[in-house]
Amino acid sequence: MKYFEIRHGVMHIEDIPLPDIAQRFGTPCYVYSRAALLAAANEYLQVFAGQNALICYAVKANSNLAVLNQFAKLGLGFDIVSGGELARVLVAGGDPTKIVFSGVGKTEAEIEAALRAGIKCFNVESAAELETLAAVAARLEKVAPISFRVNPDVDAKTHPYISTGLKENKFGIPLQDARAIYQRAQRLSSLRIVGIDMHIGSQITEITPFREAAQKLLQLVDALYKDGINLEHIDIGGGLGVRYRDENEPSVAEFAAMCREIFAARRTQLLLEPGRRLVAYAGILLTRLLYLKTGETHDFAITDAAMNDLMRPALYQAWHPIEKVETRVTDDTITRAWNIVGPVCESSDFFAHKRTMALRQGELLVIGAAGAYGMTMSSNYNSRPRICEIMVDGKTATIVRARENIDALFAGEFVLS
Ligand SMILES: *Cc1c(COP(=O)(O)O)cnc(C)c1O
C-alpha cells in the first residue's frame, strides 16, 4: 500500500494521517487516493501507448463523479451498464464518443438515451436485444454503432458469481451463433457493425484464460472478414485481477504483451474495459471499533461499518486486508483471533474471520483494497444511511459524496392517506 503507509506509527493516506480524516468526516467512510487512481490509469495508458488502444474504464467498479472526472481528464473512455452510469459519465465530463454500453438487459429508454448521447458502441448481448436496438434507432432516425459480445466458453477460474465467459452464463452470444447474428445485423439499416466484444469475468489472476478467449475471438473475426464484415475494433473486456491476499497478480505489462503478440499484424483498434484494476488499491474503508466481545469459542470485534457498506466478504467470501491505523499496542489491547463483524442483523455481515490482531475498543481500522465494488454495491439495508466518500490529494481531503442523513433514508416514501 504505497499510497497508504505507516509514518511514526500512524497510517497516512498520501500526506494526511487517517485519524484526521476520521475526526473531520466521521466514520465509517471510504477514502480514495487521487495519486493512486492516476497511477493505475497511467500504467494502462503507458503500457498500451504504442498500440491503437482505447481504455474504457468499467464504471460499475467505482462510479463516484470525482473518480470518473479524474479518468475523463486523462482521456479514458468508459464502459457502462445502465442509463444511470451513462448520466454519471456525461456529468463527470466523459467523452460520449468513447463510451461503450454493455449489459444483457438494456431497456428502450436506456438505448434511446445512449443513442441521443452519441456513444461509440452498443455491446449487444442477444438476438432479441438486436431487434429492439434496431427498432429504437430507426424510430429516432439514427444509426446505432454495434458490436456483439460473444461468449467464448472459457473458464476464467474465478469465483462463480463473477465468471461470465462460460456457456452456462447469461452473458453474450454463443460463439457458434455469432456469424449468423452478424449477418442478420448487416441487413438492418439502422445499425452499423463496428466491432466485437468479450468479457469473461472478473478478478482473473492468470493471463491464460484471456489468451485462450482472445484467440477464439480472432478466429471469429477472420471468419467474419470472409463474410464481408470488416470490424473497426476488438474489445477484450476487463477482468484483470488484483492481490487482496496472496493471489497471483498478472502485471498490466504482461497483459499488454499478450495482446501485442496475438493482435500483432492487425490494425484494428483494441478496446479494454478494466474496472477493478484501476480503482481497487486506491480506496480504503475507514471504520471504528465499537465493541470487543470475547467469548468461549469466538471473539468478535464489532465495527461501525457493515456489509451494507462493503458487501464483497458477504457476497463472495472475499478476503480484504485489515490493518490498525495506530500501530502502537497499549495495556488495554486484547490479542485474539478476531472475527471482525458489522452491526447488521445477518451472520453474513463480516469483514474477516480469525484475524489475529491486538485490538482496543474505539480504535480505527482500515479495510484495504476497497476502492472497487465497495461503495457502488452499498445499500441502505438495516436503514443505515450510505456513508461518505473522501478523496485525498497530497495534503488536501475533499468530500466527494456526502454522508446520507436520516431524512434521506425515507425521503421518497409515503404512508397511505
Ligand atoms: C464488470 C465489467 C467489466 C469490469 O470488470 P473488472 O473485473 O472490474 O475489470 C468490464 N466489462 C464488462 C462488460 C463488465 O460487466
Coordinates of C-alpha atoms and ligand atoms in Angstrom, one line a residue:
M1 CA 0.0 0.0 0.0
K2 CA 2.3 2.7 -1.3
Y3 CA -0.3 5.5 -1.1
F4 CA -1.3 4.3 2.4
E5 CA 1.7 4.0 4.6
I6 CA 2.6 4.0 8.3
R7 CA 4.5 7.1 9.4
H8 CA 5.5 7.4 13.0
G9 CA 3.1 4.6 14.0
V10 CA 0.1 6.2 12.2
M11 CA -1.3 5.2 8.8
H12 CA -1.4 8.0 6.4
I13 CA -3.2 8.3 3.0
E14 CA -0.8 10.4 0.9
D15 CA 0.2 13.2 3.3
I16 CA -2.8 13.0 5.7
P17 CA -3.0 10.9 8.9
L18 CA -6.1 8.8 8.8
P19 CA -7.2 9.9 12.3
D20 CA -7.5 13.4 10.9
I21 CA -9.9 12.1 8.3
A22 CA -11.9 10.2 10.9
Q23 CA -12.1 13.3 13.1
R24 CA -13.1 15.7 10.3
F25 CA -15.6 13.5 8.4
G26 CA -16.6 10.8 10.8
T27 CA -16.6 7.0 10.3
P28 CA -17.3 4.8 8.5
C29 CA -16.1 6.4 5.3
Y30 CA -14.4 5.5 2.0
V31 CA -11.2 7.3 1.4
Y32 CA -9.5 7.4 -2.0
S33 CA -6.0 8.5 -3.0
R34 CA -6.1 10.6 -6.1
A35 CA -2.4 9.8 -6.8
A36 CA -3.2 6.0 -6.7
L37 CA -6.1 6.4 -9.1
L38 CA -3.9 8.3 -11.5
A39 CA -1.0 5.9 -11.2
A40 CA -3.3 2.9 -12.0
A41 CA -4.7 4.7 -15.1
N42 CA -1.4 6.0 -16.3
E43 CA 0.1 2.5 -16.0
Y44 CA -2.5 1.3 -18.6
L45 CA -2.0 4.4 -20.7
Q46 CA 1.8 4.0 -20.8
V47 CA 1.8 0.2 -21.3
F48 CA -0.6 0.4 -24.3
A49 CA 0.8 3.7 -25.6
G50 CA 2.4 2.2 -28.7
Q51 CA -0.8 0.4 -29.7
N52 CA -4.0 1.6 -31.2
A53 CA -5.9 1.1 -28.0
L54 CA -8.7 2.8 -26.0
I55 CA -9.0 2.1 -22.3
C56 CA -12.7 2.2 -21.3
Y57 CA -13.0 2.3 -17.5
A58 CA -15.8 0.0 -16.3
V59 CA -17.8 2.4 -14.3
K60 CA -19.6 -0.1 -12.0
A61 CA -16.3 -0.7 -10.1
N62 CA -16.5 2.8 -8.6
S63 CA -18.8 5.4 -10.1
N64 CA -18.2 8.4 -7.9
L65 CA -18.3 11.5 -10.1
A66 CA -14.9 12.6 -8.8
V67 CA -13.3 9.3 -9.8
L68 CA -14.9 9.4 -13.2
N69 CA -13.8 13.0 -13.6
Q70 CA -10.2 12.2 -12.9
F71 CA -10.3 9.4 -15.5
A72 CA -12.1 11.6 -18.1
K73 CA -9.4 14.2 -17.7
L74 CA -6.8 11.6 -18.6
G75 CA -8.8 10.9 -21.8
L76 CA -10.1 7.5 -20.8
G77 CA -13.2 6.1 -22.3
F78 CA -15.9 4.3 -20.2
D79 CA -17.8 1.0 -20.2
I80 CA -21.3 1.5 -18.9
V81 CA -24.0 -1.0 -18.0
S82 CA -27.0 1.3 -17.4
G83 CA -28.6 4.6 -18.2
G84 CA -27.7 5.8 -14.7
E85 CA -24.0 5.2 -15.4
L86 CA -24.4 7.0 -18.8
A87 CA -25.7 10.1 -17.0
R88 CA -22.9 9.9 -14.4
V89 CA -20.2 9.7 -17.1
L90 CA -21.7 12.7 -19.0
V91 CA -22.0 14.8 -15.9
A92 CA -18.4 13.9 -14.9
G93 CA -17.1 15.2 -18.2
G94 CA -16.6 11.9 -20.1
D95 CA -16.5 12.0 -23.9
P96 CA -19.6 10.2 -25.2
T97 CA -17.7 9.1 -28.3
K98 CA -15.6 6.9 -26.0
I99 CA -18.5 5.2 -24.3
V100 CA -19.3 1.5 -24.8
F101 CA -22.6 0.2 -23.4
S102 CA -22.6 -3.4 -22.1
G103 CA -25.2 -5.5 -20.3
V104 CA -27.8 -8.2 -21.1
G105 CA -30.9 -6.1 -20.3
K106 CA -30.8 -2.7 -21.8
T107 CA -34.2 -1.0 -21.8
E108 CA -35.6 1.1 -24.6
A109 CA -35.3 4.2 -22.5
E110 CA -31.6 3.4 -21.9
I111 CA -30.9 2.7 -25.5
E112 CA -32.6 5.9 -26.5
A113 CA -30.5 8.0 -24.1
A114 CA -27.3 6.4 -25.3
L115 CA -28.3 7.0 -29.0
R116 CA -29.0 10.6 -28.2
A117 CA -25.7 11.0 -26.4
G118 CA -23.9 9.6 -29.5
I119 CA -21.9 6.8 -27.8
K120 CA -19.1 4.8 -29.5
C121 CA -20.7 1.4 -29.4
F122 CA -23.5 -0.8 -28.1
N123 CA -22.2 -4.2 -27.0
V124 CA -25.2 -6.3 -28.0
E125 CA -25.8 -9.5 -26.0
S126 CA -28.7 -11.2 -27.6
A127 CA -30.7 -11.6 -30.9
A128 CA -33.8 -10.1 -29.1
E129 CA -31.8 -7.0 -28.0
L130 CA -30.6 -6.5 -31.5
E131 CA -34.1 -6.2 -32.8
T132 CA -35.1 -3.8 -30.1
L133 CA -32.0 -1.7 -30.7
A134 CA -32.6 -1.6 -34.5
A135 CA -36.2 -0.5 -33.9
V136 CA -35.4 2.2 -31.4
A137 CA -32.6 3.6 -33.7
A138 CA -35.0 3.5 -36.7
R139 CA -37.7 5.4 -34.8
L140 CA -35.1 8.1 -33.8
E141 CA -33.8 8.1 -37.4
K142 CA -30.3 7.3 -36.1
V143 CA -27.8 4.6 -36.9
A144 CA -26.6 2.6 -33.9
P145 CA -23.0 1.5 -33.8
I146 CA -22.9 -2.1 -32.6
S147 CA -20.6 -4.9 -31.6
F148 CA -21.7 -8.3 -30.4
R149 CA -20.5 -9.6 -27.1
V150 CA -19.6 -13.2 -27.8
N151 CA -19.2 -15.8 -25.1
P152 CA -16.0 -17.7 -25.8
D153 CA -16.8 -20.5 -23.4
V154 CA -13.5 -20.2 -21.5
D155 CA -13.1 -20.9 -17.8
A156 CA -11.8 -17.7 -16.1
K157 CA -11.1 -19.7 -12.9
T158 CA -12.6 -17.1 -10.7
H159 CA -15.5 -17.0 -8.2
P160 CA -18.6 -18.5 -9.9
Y161 CA -20.6 -15.2 -9.2
I162 CA -18.1 -13.2 -11.3
S163 CA -17.4 -15.7 -14.0
T164 CA -19.1 -14.6 -17.2
G165 CA -17.5 -16.3 -20.1
L166 CA -18.8 -19.9 -19.7
K167 CA -21.5 -21.1 -21.9
E168 CA -23.9 -21.6 -18.9
N169 CA -23.5 -17.9 -18.0
K170 CA -26.2 -15.4 -19.1
F171 CA -23.7 -13.2 -20.9
G172 CA -23.0 -12.8 -24.6
I173 CA -23.8 -14.7 -27.8
P174 CA -22.6 -18.3 -28.2
L175 CA -19.5 -18.4 -30.5
Q176 CA -21.2 -20.8 -32.9
D177 CA -24.2 -18.4 -33.3
A178 CA -22.1 -15.3 -33.9
R179 CA -21.7 -15.4 -37.7
A180 CA -25.5 -15.7 -38.3
I181 CA -26.3 -12.9 -36.0
Y182 CA -23.7 -10.6 -37.6
Q183 CA -25.3 -11.4 -40.9
R184 CA -28.7 -10.5 -39.5
A185 CA -27.3 -7.2 -38.2
Q186 CA -25.9 -6.4 -41.6
R187 CA -29.4 -6.5 -43.1
L188 CA -30.7 -3.9 -40.6
S189 CA -30.2 -0.4 -42.0
S190 CA -30.5 1.4 -38.6
L191 CA -27.4 -0.5 -37.4
R192 CA -23.7 -0.2 -38.2
I193 CA -21.4 -3.0 -37.3
V194 CA -18.2 -1.6 -35.8
G195 CA -16.8 -4.3 -33.5
I196 CA -16.7 -7.4 -31.5
D197 CA -16.5 -7.8 -27.7
M198 CA -15.9 -10.2 -24.9
H199 CA -15.7 -10.1 -21.1
I200 CA -15.0 -13.4 -19.5
G201 CA -15.2 -12.5 -15.8
S202 CA -13.7 -10.5 -13.0
Q203 CA -10.8 -10.9 -10.6
I204 CA -8.9 -13.2 -13.1
T205 CA -5.4 -13.9 -11.8
E206 CA -3.9 -15.6 -14.8
I207 CA -3.2 -14.5 -18.4
T208 CA -4.1 -17.8 -20.0
P209 CA -7.9 -17.5 -20.0
F210 CA -7.6 -14.1 -21.7
R211 CA -5.3 -15.5 -24.3
E212 CA -7.5 -18.5 -25.0
A213 CA -10.6 -16.4 -25.3
A214 CA -8.9 -13.7 -27.5
Q215 CA -7.7 -16.4 -29.8
K216 CA -11.2 -17.8 -30.2
L217 CA -12.4 -14.2 -30.8
L218 CA -9.8 -13.7 -33.6
Q219 CA -10.8 -16.8 -35.4
L220 CA -14.3 -15.4 -35.5
V221 CA -13.0 -12.0 -36.7
D222 CA -11.3 -13.8 -39.6
A223 CA -14.4 -15.8 -40.4
L224 CA -16.5 -12.6 -40.4
Y225 CA -14.0 -10.9 -42.7
K226 CA -14.6 -13.7 -45.2
D227 CA -18.3 -12.9 -44.9
G228 CA -17.6 -9.4 -45.9
I229 CA -17.7 -7.9 -42.4
N230 CA -14.7 -5.8 -41.6
L231 CA -14.5 -4.7 -37.9
E232 CA -13.1 -1.4 -36.7
H233 CA -12.4 -2.6 -33.1
I234 CA -11.9 -5.6 -31.0
D235 CA -12.9 -5.2 -27.3
I236 CA -11.3 -7.8 -25.0
G237 CA -13.2 -6.6 -21.9
G238 CA -11.9 -6.2 -18.3
G239 CA -11.3 -8.7 -15.5
L240 CA -7.7 -8.4 -14.7
G241 CA -7.3 -9.3 -11.0
V242 CA -5.7 -7.7 -8.1
R243 CA -3.9 -9.1 -5.0
Y244 CA -6.2 -8.9 -2.0
R245 CA -4.3 -11.5 -0.1
D246 CA -1.7 -13.7 -1.9
E247 CA -3.3 -14.1 -5.3
N248 CA -1.1 -14.1 -8.4
E249 CA -1.4 -10.6 -9.9
P250 CA -0.6 -10.6 -13.6
S251 CA 1.1 -7.3 -14.5
V252 CA -0.5 -4.9 -16.9
A253 CA 2.7 -5.2 -19.0
E254 CA 2.3 -9.0 -19.2
F255 CA -1.3 -8.5 -20.3
A256 CA -0.3 -5.9 -22.9
A257 CA 2.5 -8.2 -24.2
M258 CA -0.1 -11.0 -24.7
C259 CA -2.3 -8.5 -26.6
R260 CA 0.6 -7.4 -28.8
E261 CA 1.6 -11.0 -29.5
I262 CA -1.8 -12.2 -30.7
F263 CA -3.1 -9.0 -32.3
A264 CA 0.3 -8.3 -33.8
A265 CA -0.5 -7.9 -37.5
R266 CA -3.8 -6.2 -37.1
R267 CA -4.6 -2.6 -37.5
T268 CA -8.0 -2.9 -35.8
Q269 CA -8.4 -0.7 -32.7
L270 CA -8.1 -2.6 -29.4
L271 CA -10.6 -1.8 -26.6
L272 CA -10.1 -2.7 -23.0
E273 CA -12.6 -2.4 -20.1
P274 CA -10.6 -2.5 -16.9
G275 CA -12.6 -1.8 -13.7
R276 CA -11.2 -3.3 -10.5
R277 CA -7.6 -2.9 -11.5
L278 CA -7.9 0.9 -11.9
V279 CA -9.6 1.6 -8.5
A280 CA -9.2 -1.3 -6.0
Y281 CA -5.9 -0.3 -4.4
A282 CA -6.8 3.4 -4.5
G283 CA -9.5 3.1 -1.8
I284 CA -9.9 2.0 1.8
L285 CA -12.9 1.7 4.1
L286 CA -12.1 3.5 7.4
T287 CA -14.0 2.2 10.3
R288 CA -14.0 2.5 14.1
L289 CA -14.2 -0.5 16.5
L290 CA -17.4 -0.1 18.5
Y291 CA -17.1 -3.1 20.8
L292 CA -15.0 -6.1 21.5
K293 CA -17.0 -9.2 22.5
T294 CA -14.9 -12.1 23.7
G295 CA -16.4 -15.5 24.2
E296 CA -15.6 -19.1 24.9
T297 CA -15.2 -20.2 21.3
H298 CA -15.4 -17.0 19.3
D299 CA -14.2 -13.5 19.7
F300 CA -15.9 -10.7 17.9
A301 CA -14.6 -7.2 17.1
I302 CA -17.6 -5.1 16.1
T303 CA -17.0 -2.2 13.7
D304 CA -19.2 0.7 12.8
A305 CA -19.0 -0.3 9.1
A306 CA -21.1 -3.2 7.9
M307 CA -22.0 -5.5 5.0
N308 CA -24.2 -2.8 3.6
D309 CA -21.2 -0.6 3.2
L310 CA -18.8 -3.2 1.8
M311 CA -20.6 -6.3 0.5
R312 CA -17.7 -8.3 -1.0
P313 CA -17.0 -10.5 2.0
A314 CA -20.7 -11.4 2.4
L315 CA -21.3 -11.9 -1.3
Y316 CA -18.1 -13.6 -2.4
Q317 CA -16.4 -14.7 0.8
A318 CA -13.8 -12.1 -0.3
W319 CA -10.7 -11.6 1.8
H320 CA -9.7 -8.0 2.5
P321 CA -6.5 -6.8 4.3
I322 CA -7.4 -5.2 7.6
E323 CA -4.9 -3.0 9.5
K324 CA -4.7 -0.9 12.5
V325 CA -4.5 2.8 11.9
E326 CA -2.4 3.3 15.0
T327 CA 0.1 0.5 15.4
R328 CA 1.0 1.0 19.0
V329 CA -0.1 -1.8 21.3
T330 CA -1.1 -0.5 24.7
D331 CA -2.2 -2.1 28.0
D332 CA -5.8 -2.1 27.0
T333 CA -5.3 -4.0 23.7
I334 CA -6.5 -7.6 23.6
T335 CA -4.8 -10.1 21.2
R336 CA -7.2 -12.7 19.8
A337 CA -8.1 -14.4 16.6
W338 CA -10.9 -11.9 15.9
N339 CA -13.9 -12.2 13.8
I340 CA -14.3 -8.7 12.5
V341 CA -18.0 -8.0 12.0
G342 CA -20.5 -5.2 11.4
P343 CA -23.7 -4.4 13.3
V344 CA -26.2 -5.7 10.6
C345 CA -28.6 -8.5 11.7
E346 CA -27.1 -11.2 9.4
S347 CA -24.4 -13.7 10.2
S348 CA -23.0 -13.0 6.7
D349 CA -22.2 -9.5 8.0
F350 CA -18.4 -10.0 8.4
F351 CA -15.2 -8.5 7.1
A352 CA -12.8 -11.1 8.3
H353 CA -12.7 -14.4 10.2
K354 CA -10.0 -15.4 12.7
R355 CA -7.6 -12.4 12.1
T356 CA -5.1 -12.4 14.9
M357 CA -4.6 -8.8 16.0
A358 CA -4.2 -6.8 19.1
L359 CA -7.3 -4.6 19.3
R360 CA -8.7 -1.9 21.5
Q361 CA -12.2 -0.7 21.8
G362 CA -12.6 2.7 20.0
E363 CA -9.6 2.4 17.7
L364 CA -9.7 2.9 13.9
L365 CA -9.2 0.1 11.4
V366 CA -8.5 0.2 7.7
I367 CA -10.2 -2.3 5.4
G368 CA -7.8 -2.2 2.5
A369 CA -8.2 -2.6 -1.3
A370 CA -11.8 -1.4 -1.1
G371 CA -11.8 1.1 -3.9
A372 CA -13.5 -1.4 -6.3
Y373 CA -17.0 -2.8 -5.8
G374 CA -17.2 -1.1 -2.4
M375 CA -19.4 2.0 -2.4
T376 CA -21.1 1.0 -5.7
M377 CA -22.5 -2.1 -4.1
S378 CA -23.6 -0.4 -0.9
S379 CA -27.2 -0.3 0.2
N380 CA -29.4 1.1 2.9
Y381 CA -30.0 -2.4 4.5
N382 CA -31.0 -2.1 8.1
S383 CA -31.9 1.5 7.4
R384 CA -28.3 2.5 7.6
P385 CA -27.6 5.8 5.7
R386 CA -25.0 5.4 3.0
I387 CA -21.5 6.6 4.1
C388 CA -19.5 9.4 2.7
E389 CA -16.6 9.3 0.3
I390 CA -13.4 11.4 0.6
M391 CA -10.7 12.0 -2.0
V392 CA -7.3 12.9 -0.9
D393 CA -4.8 14.8 -3.0
G394 CA -1.5 15.3 -1.1
K395 CA -2.4 17.3 2.0
T396 CA -6.0 18.1 0.9
A397 CA -9.0 16.0 1.7
T398 CA -12.2 16.7 -0.2
I399 CA -15.7 15.2 0.4
V400 CA -16.7 13.8 -2.9
R401 CA -20.0 12.3 -1.7
A402 CA -21.8 13.5 1.5
R403 CA -22.9 11.1 4.1
E404 CA -26.6 10.4 3.8
N405 CA -28.7 11.8 6.6
I406 CA -31.6 10.1 8.3
D407 CA -34.2 12.1 6.3
A408 CA -32.7 10.9 3.0
L409 CA -33.4 7.3 4.1
F410 CA -37.2 7.7 3.6
A411 CA -37.4 10.9 1.5
G412 CA -39.3 9.1 -1.3
E413 CA -41.6 7.1 0.9
F414 CA -45.3 7.8 1.7
V415 CA -47.9 6.4 4.0
L416 CA -51.5 5.7 2.8
S417 CA -53.9 8.6 3.5
Ligands
LIG1 C1 -17.8 -5.6 -14.8 C2 -17.4 -5.5 -16.2 C3 -16.1 -5.0 -16.5 C4 -15.0 -4.7 -15.5 O1 -14.6 -5.9 -14.8 P1 -13.3 -5.8 -13.8 O2 -13.2 -7.1 -13.3 O3 -13.7 -4.8 -12.8 O4 -12.2 -5.3 -14.6 C5 -15.8 -4.9 -17.8 N1 -16.7 -5.2 -18.8 C6 -17.9 -5.6 -18.5 C7 -18.9 -5.9 -19.6 C8 -18.3 -5.8 -17.2 O5 -19.5 -6.2 -16.9

